[in-house]
JSON list of C-alpha atoms in Angstrom, two decimals:
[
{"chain": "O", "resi": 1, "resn": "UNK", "atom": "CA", "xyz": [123.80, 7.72, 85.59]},
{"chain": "O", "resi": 2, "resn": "UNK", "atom": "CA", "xyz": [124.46, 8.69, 88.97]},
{"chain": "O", "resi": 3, "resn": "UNK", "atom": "CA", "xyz": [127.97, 9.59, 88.18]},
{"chain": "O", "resi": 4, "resn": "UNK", "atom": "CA", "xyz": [126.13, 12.57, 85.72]},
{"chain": "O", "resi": 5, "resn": "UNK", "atom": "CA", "xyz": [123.64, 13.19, 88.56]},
{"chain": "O", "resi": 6, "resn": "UNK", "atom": "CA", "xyz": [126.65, 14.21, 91.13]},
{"chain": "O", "resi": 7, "resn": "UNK", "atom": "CA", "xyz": [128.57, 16.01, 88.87]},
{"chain": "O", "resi": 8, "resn": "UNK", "atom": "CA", "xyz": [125.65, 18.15, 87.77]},
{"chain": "O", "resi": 9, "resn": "UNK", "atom": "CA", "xyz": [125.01, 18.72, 91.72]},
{"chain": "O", "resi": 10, "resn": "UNK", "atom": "CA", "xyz": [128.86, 19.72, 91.90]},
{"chain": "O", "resi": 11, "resn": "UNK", "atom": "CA", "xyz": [128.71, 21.72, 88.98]},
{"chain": "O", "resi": 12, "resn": "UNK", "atom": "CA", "xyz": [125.58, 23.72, 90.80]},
{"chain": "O", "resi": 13, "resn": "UNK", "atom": "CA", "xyz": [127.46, 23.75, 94.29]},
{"chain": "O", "resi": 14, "resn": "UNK", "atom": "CA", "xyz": [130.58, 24.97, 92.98]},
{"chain": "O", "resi": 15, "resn": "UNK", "atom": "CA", "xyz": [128.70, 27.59, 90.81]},
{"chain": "O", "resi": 16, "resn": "UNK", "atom": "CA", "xyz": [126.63, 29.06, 93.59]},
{"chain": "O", "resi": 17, "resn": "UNK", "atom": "CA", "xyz": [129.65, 29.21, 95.97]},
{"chain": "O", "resi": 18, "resn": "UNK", "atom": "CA", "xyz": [131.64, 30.66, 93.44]},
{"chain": "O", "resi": 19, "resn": "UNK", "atom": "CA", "xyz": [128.91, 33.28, 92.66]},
{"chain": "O", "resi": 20, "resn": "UNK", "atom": "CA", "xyz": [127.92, 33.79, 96.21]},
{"chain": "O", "resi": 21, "resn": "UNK", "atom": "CA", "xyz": [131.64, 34.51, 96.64]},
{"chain": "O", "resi": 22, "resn": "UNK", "atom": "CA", "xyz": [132.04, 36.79, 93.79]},
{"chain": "O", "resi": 23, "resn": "UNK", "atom": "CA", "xyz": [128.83, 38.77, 95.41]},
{"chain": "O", "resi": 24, "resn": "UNK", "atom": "CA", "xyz": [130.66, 39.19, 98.61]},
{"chain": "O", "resi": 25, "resn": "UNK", "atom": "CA", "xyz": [133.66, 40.08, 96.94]},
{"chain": "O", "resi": 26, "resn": "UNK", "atom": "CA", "xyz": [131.79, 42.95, 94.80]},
{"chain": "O", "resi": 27, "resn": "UNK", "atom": "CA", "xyz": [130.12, 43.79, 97.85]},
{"chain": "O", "resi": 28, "resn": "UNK", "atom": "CA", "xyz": [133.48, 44.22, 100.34]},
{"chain": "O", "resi": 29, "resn": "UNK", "atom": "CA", "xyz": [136.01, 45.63, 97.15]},
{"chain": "O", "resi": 30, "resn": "UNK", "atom": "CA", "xyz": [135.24, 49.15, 98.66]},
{"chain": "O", "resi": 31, "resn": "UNK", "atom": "CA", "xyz": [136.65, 48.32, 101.95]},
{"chain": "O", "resi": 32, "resn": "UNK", "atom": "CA", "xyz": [139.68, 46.99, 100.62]},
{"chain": "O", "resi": 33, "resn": "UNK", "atom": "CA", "xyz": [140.56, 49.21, 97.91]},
{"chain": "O", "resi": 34, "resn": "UNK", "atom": "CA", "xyz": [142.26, 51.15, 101.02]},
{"chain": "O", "resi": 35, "resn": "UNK", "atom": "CA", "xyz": [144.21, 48.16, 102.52]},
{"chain": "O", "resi": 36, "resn": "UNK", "atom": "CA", "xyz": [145.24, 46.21, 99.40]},
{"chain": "O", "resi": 37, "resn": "UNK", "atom": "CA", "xyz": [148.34, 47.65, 98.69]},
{"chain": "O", "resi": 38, "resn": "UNK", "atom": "CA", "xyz": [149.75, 47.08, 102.14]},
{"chain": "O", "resi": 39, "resn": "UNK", "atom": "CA", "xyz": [148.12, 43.74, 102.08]},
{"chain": "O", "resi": 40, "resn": "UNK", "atom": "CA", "xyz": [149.53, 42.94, 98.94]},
{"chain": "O", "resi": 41, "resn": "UNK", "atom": "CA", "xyz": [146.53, 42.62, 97.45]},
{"chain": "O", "resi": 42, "resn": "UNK", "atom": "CA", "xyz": [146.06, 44.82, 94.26]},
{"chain": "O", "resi": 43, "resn": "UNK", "atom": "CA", "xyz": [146.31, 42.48, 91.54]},
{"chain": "O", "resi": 44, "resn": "UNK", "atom": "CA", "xyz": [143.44, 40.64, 92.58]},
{"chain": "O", "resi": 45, "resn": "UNK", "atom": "CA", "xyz": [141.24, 43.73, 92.40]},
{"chain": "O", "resi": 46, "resn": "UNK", "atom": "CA", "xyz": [142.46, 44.58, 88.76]},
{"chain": "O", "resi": 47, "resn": "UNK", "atom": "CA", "xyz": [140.16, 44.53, 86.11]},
{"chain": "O", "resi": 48, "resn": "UNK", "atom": "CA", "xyz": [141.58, 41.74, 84.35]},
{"chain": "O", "resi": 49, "resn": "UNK", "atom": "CA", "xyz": [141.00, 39.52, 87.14]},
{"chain": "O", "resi": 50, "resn": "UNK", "atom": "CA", "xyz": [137.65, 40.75, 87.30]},
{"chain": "O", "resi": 51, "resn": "UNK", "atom": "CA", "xyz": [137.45, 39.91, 83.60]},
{"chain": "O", "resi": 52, "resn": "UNK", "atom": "CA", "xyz": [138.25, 36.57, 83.77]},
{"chain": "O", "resi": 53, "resn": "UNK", "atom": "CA", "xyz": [136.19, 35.68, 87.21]},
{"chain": "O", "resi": 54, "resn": "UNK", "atom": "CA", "xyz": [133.45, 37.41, 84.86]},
{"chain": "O", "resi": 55, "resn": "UNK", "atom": "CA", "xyz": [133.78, 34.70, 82.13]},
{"chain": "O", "resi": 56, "resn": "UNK", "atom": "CA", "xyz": [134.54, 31.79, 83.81]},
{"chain": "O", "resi": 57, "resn": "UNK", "atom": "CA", "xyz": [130.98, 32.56, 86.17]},
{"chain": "O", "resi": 58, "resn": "UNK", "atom": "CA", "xyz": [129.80, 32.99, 82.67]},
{"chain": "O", "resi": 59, "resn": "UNK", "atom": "CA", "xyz": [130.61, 29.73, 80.94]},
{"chain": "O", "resi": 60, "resn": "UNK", "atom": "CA", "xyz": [130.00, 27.65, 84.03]},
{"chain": "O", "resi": 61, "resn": "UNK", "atom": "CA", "xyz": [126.62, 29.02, 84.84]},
{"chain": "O", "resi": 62, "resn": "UNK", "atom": "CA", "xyz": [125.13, 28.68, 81.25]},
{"chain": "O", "resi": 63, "resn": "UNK", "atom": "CA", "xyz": [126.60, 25.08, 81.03]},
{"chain": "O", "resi": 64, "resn": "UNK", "atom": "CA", "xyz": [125.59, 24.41, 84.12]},
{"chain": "O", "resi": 65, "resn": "UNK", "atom": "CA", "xyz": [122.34, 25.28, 83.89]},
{"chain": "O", "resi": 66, "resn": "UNK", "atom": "CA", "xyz": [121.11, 24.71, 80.55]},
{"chain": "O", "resi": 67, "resn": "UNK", "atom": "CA", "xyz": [122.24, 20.78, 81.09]},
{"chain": "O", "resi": 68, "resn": "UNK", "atom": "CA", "xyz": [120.06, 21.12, 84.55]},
{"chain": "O", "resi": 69, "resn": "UNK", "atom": "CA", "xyz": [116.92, 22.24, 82.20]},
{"chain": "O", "resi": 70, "resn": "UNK", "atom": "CA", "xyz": [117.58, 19.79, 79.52]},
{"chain": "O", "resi": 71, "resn": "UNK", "atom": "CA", "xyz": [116.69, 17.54, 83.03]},
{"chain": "O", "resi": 72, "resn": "UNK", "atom": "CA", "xyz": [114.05, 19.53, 85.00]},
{"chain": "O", "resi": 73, "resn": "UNK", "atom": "CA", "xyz": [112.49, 21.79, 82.16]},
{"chain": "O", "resi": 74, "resn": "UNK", "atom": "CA", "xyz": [111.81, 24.49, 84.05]},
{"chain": "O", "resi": 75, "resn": "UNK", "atom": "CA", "xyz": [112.64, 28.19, 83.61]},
{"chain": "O", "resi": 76, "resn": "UNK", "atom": "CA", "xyz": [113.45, 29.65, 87.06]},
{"chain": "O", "resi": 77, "resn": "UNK", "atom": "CA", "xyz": [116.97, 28.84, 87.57]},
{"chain": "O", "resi": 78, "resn": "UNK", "atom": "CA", "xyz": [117.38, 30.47, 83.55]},
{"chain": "O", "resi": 79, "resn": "UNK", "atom": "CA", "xyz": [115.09, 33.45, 84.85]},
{"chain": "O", "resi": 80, "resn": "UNK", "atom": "CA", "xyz": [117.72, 34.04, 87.61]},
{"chain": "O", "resi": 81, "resn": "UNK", "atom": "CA", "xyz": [121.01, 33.33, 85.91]},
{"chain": "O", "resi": 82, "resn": "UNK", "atom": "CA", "xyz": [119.93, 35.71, 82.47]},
{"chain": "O", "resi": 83, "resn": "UNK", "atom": "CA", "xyz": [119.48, 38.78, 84.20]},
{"chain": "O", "resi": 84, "resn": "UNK", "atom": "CA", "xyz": [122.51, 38.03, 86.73]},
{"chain": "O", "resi": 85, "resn": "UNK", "atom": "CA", "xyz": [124.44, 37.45, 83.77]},
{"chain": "O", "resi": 86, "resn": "UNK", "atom": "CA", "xyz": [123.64, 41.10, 82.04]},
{"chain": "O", "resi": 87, "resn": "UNK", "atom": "CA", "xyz": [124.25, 43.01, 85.59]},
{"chain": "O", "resi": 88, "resn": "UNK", "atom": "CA", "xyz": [127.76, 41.24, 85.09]},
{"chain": "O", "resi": 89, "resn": "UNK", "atom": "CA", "xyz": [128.67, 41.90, 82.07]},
{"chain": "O", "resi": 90, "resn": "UNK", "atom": "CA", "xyz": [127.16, 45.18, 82.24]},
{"chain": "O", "resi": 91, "resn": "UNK", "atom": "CA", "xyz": [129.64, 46.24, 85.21]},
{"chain": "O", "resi": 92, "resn": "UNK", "atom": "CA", "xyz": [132.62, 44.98, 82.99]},
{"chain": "O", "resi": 93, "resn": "UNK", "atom": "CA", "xyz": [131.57, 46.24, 79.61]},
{"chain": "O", "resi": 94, "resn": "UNK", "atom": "CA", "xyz": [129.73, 49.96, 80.45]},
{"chain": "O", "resi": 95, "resn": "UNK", "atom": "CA", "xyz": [132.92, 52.24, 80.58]},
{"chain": "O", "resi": 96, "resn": "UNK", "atom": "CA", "xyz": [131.16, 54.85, 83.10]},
{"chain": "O", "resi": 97, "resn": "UNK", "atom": "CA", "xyz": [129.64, 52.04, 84.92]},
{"chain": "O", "resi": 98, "resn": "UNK", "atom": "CA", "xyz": [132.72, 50.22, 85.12]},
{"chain": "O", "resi": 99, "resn": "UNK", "atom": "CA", "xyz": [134.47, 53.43, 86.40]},
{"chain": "O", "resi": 100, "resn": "UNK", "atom": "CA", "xyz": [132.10, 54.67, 89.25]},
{"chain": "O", "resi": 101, "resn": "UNK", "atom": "CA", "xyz": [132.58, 52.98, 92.19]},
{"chain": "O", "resi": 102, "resn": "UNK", "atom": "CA", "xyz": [129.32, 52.42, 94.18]},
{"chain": "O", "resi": 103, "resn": "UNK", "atom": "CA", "xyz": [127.50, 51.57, 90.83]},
{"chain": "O", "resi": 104, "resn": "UNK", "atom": "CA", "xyz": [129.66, 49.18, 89.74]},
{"chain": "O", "resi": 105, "resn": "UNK", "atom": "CA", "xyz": [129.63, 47.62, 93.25]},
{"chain": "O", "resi": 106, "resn": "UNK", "atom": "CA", "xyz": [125.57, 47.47, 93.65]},
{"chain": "O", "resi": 107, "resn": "UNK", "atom": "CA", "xyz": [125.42, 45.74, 90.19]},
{"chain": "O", "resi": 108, "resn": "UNK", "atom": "CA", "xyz": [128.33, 43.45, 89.97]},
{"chain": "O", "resi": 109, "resn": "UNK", "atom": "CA", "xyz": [127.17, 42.67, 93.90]},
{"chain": "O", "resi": 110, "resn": "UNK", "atom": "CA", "xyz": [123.42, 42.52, 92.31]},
{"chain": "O", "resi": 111, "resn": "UNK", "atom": "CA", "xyz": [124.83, 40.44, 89.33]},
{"chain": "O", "resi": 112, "resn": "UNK", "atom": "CA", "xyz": [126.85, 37.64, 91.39]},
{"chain": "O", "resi": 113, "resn": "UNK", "atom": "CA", "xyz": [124.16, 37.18, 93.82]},
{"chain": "O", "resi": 114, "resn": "UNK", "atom": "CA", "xyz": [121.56, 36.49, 91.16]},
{"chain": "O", "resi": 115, "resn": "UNK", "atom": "CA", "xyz": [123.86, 33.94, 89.16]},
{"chain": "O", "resi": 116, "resn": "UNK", "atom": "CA", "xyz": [124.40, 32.54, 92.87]},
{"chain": "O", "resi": 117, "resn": "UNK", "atom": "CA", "xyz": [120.77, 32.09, 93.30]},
{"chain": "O", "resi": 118, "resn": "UNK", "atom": "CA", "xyz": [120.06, 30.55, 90.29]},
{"chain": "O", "resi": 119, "resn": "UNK", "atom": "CA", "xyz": [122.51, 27.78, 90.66]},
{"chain": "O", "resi": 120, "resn": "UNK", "atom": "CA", "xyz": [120.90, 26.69, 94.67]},
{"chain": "O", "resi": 121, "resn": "UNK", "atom": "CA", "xyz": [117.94, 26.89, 92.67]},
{"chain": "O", "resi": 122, "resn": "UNK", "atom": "CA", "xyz": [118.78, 24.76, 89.45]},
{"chain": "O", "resi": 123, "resn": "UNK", "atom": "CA", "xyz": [120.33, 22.39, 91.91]},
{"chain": "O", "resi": 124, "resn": "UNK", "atom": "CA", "xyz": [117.08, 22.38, 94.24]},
{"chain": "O", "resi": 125, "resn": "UNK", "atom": "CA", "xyz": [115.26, 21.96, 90.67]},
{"chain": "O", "resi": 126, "resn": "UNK", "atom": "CA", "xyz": [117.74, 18.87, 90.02]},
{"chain": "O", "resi": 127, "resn": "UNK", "atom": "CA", "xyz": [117.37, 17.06, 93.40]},
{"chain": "O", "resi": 128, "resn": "UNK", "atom": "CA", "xyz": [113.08, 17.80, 93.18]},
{"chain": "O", "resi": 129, "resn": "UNK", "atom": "CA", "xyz": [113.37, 15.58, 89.59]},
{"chain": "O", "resi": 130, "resn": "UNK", "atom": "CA", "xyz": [111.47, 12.58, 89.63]},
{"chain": "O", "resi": 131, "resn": "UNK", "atom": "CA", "xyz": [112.02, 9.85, 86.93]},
{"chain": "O", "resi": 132, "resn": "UNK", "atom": "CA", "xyz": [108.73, 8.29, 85.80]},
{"chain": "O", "resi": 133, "resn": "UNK", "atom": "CA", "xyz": [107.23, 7.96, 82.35]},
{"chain": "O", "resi": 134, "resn": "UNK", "atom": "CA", "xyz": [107.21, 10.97, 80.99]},
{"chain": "O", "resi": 135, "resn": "UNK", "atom": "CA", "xyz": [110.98, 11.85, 81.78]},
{"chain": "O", "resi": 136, "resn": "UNK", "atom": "CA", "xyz": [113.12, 12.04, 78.89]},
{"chain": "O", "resi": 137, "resn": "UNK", "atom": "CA", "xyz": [116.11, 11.87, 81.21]}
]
């Protein structure tokens, strides 16, 4: 059991980091749309790359946190990561969304920091657990 118990709290630690870090990197793009080609830097701010950070934030946060609410039963970490989720996809699916610049930043920014959230608070939800009789878990 504890070895399911620490990887759920990696799972959340590695999610919100990764979020949290996908947030900044929304947030600075603008900045560095300037220097990346003489940093070398402009395949990591293609939209491919944003594609697949998209998904793979995707997949880990709903596996993530549906098996932390399978354990806690509470909705707030869901109630973060839903709407985070939608600002995401919205950024890389809405054509003139995905196309103007300081829209797309404020919600993929938006988006990254709510999916960030939710994981420090699915993992706060996790740790808060107490096993007694009524816990299925």
């Amino acid at each position: 059991m504890p070895l399911r118990s620490n990887f759920r709290h990696f799972l959340d630690r590695f999610g919100a980091l990764g979020s949290l870090l996908c947030a900044v990197h929304c947030a600075v793009l603008p900045m560095l749309l300037a220097a990346a080609p003489a940093l070398g830097l402009s395949f990591w701010l293609s939209g491919e790359v944003e594609a697949v950070i998209v998904v793979f934030v995707t997949l880990l946060g709903l596996f993530s946190l549906i098996f932390g609410y399978r354990r806690h039963r509470a909705m707030q970490a869901l109630a973060l990561l839903v709407p985070g989720l939608l600002l995401l996809w919205a950024g890389l699916l809405h054509a003139e969304l995905h196309h103007s610049l300081i829209p797309h930043t404020i919600v993929m920014t938006l988006g990254g920091m709510l999916v960030g959230f939710a994981h420090l608070v699915n993992l706060r939800l996790n740790q808060g657990h107490v096993h007694d009789a009524s816990c299925v878990h």
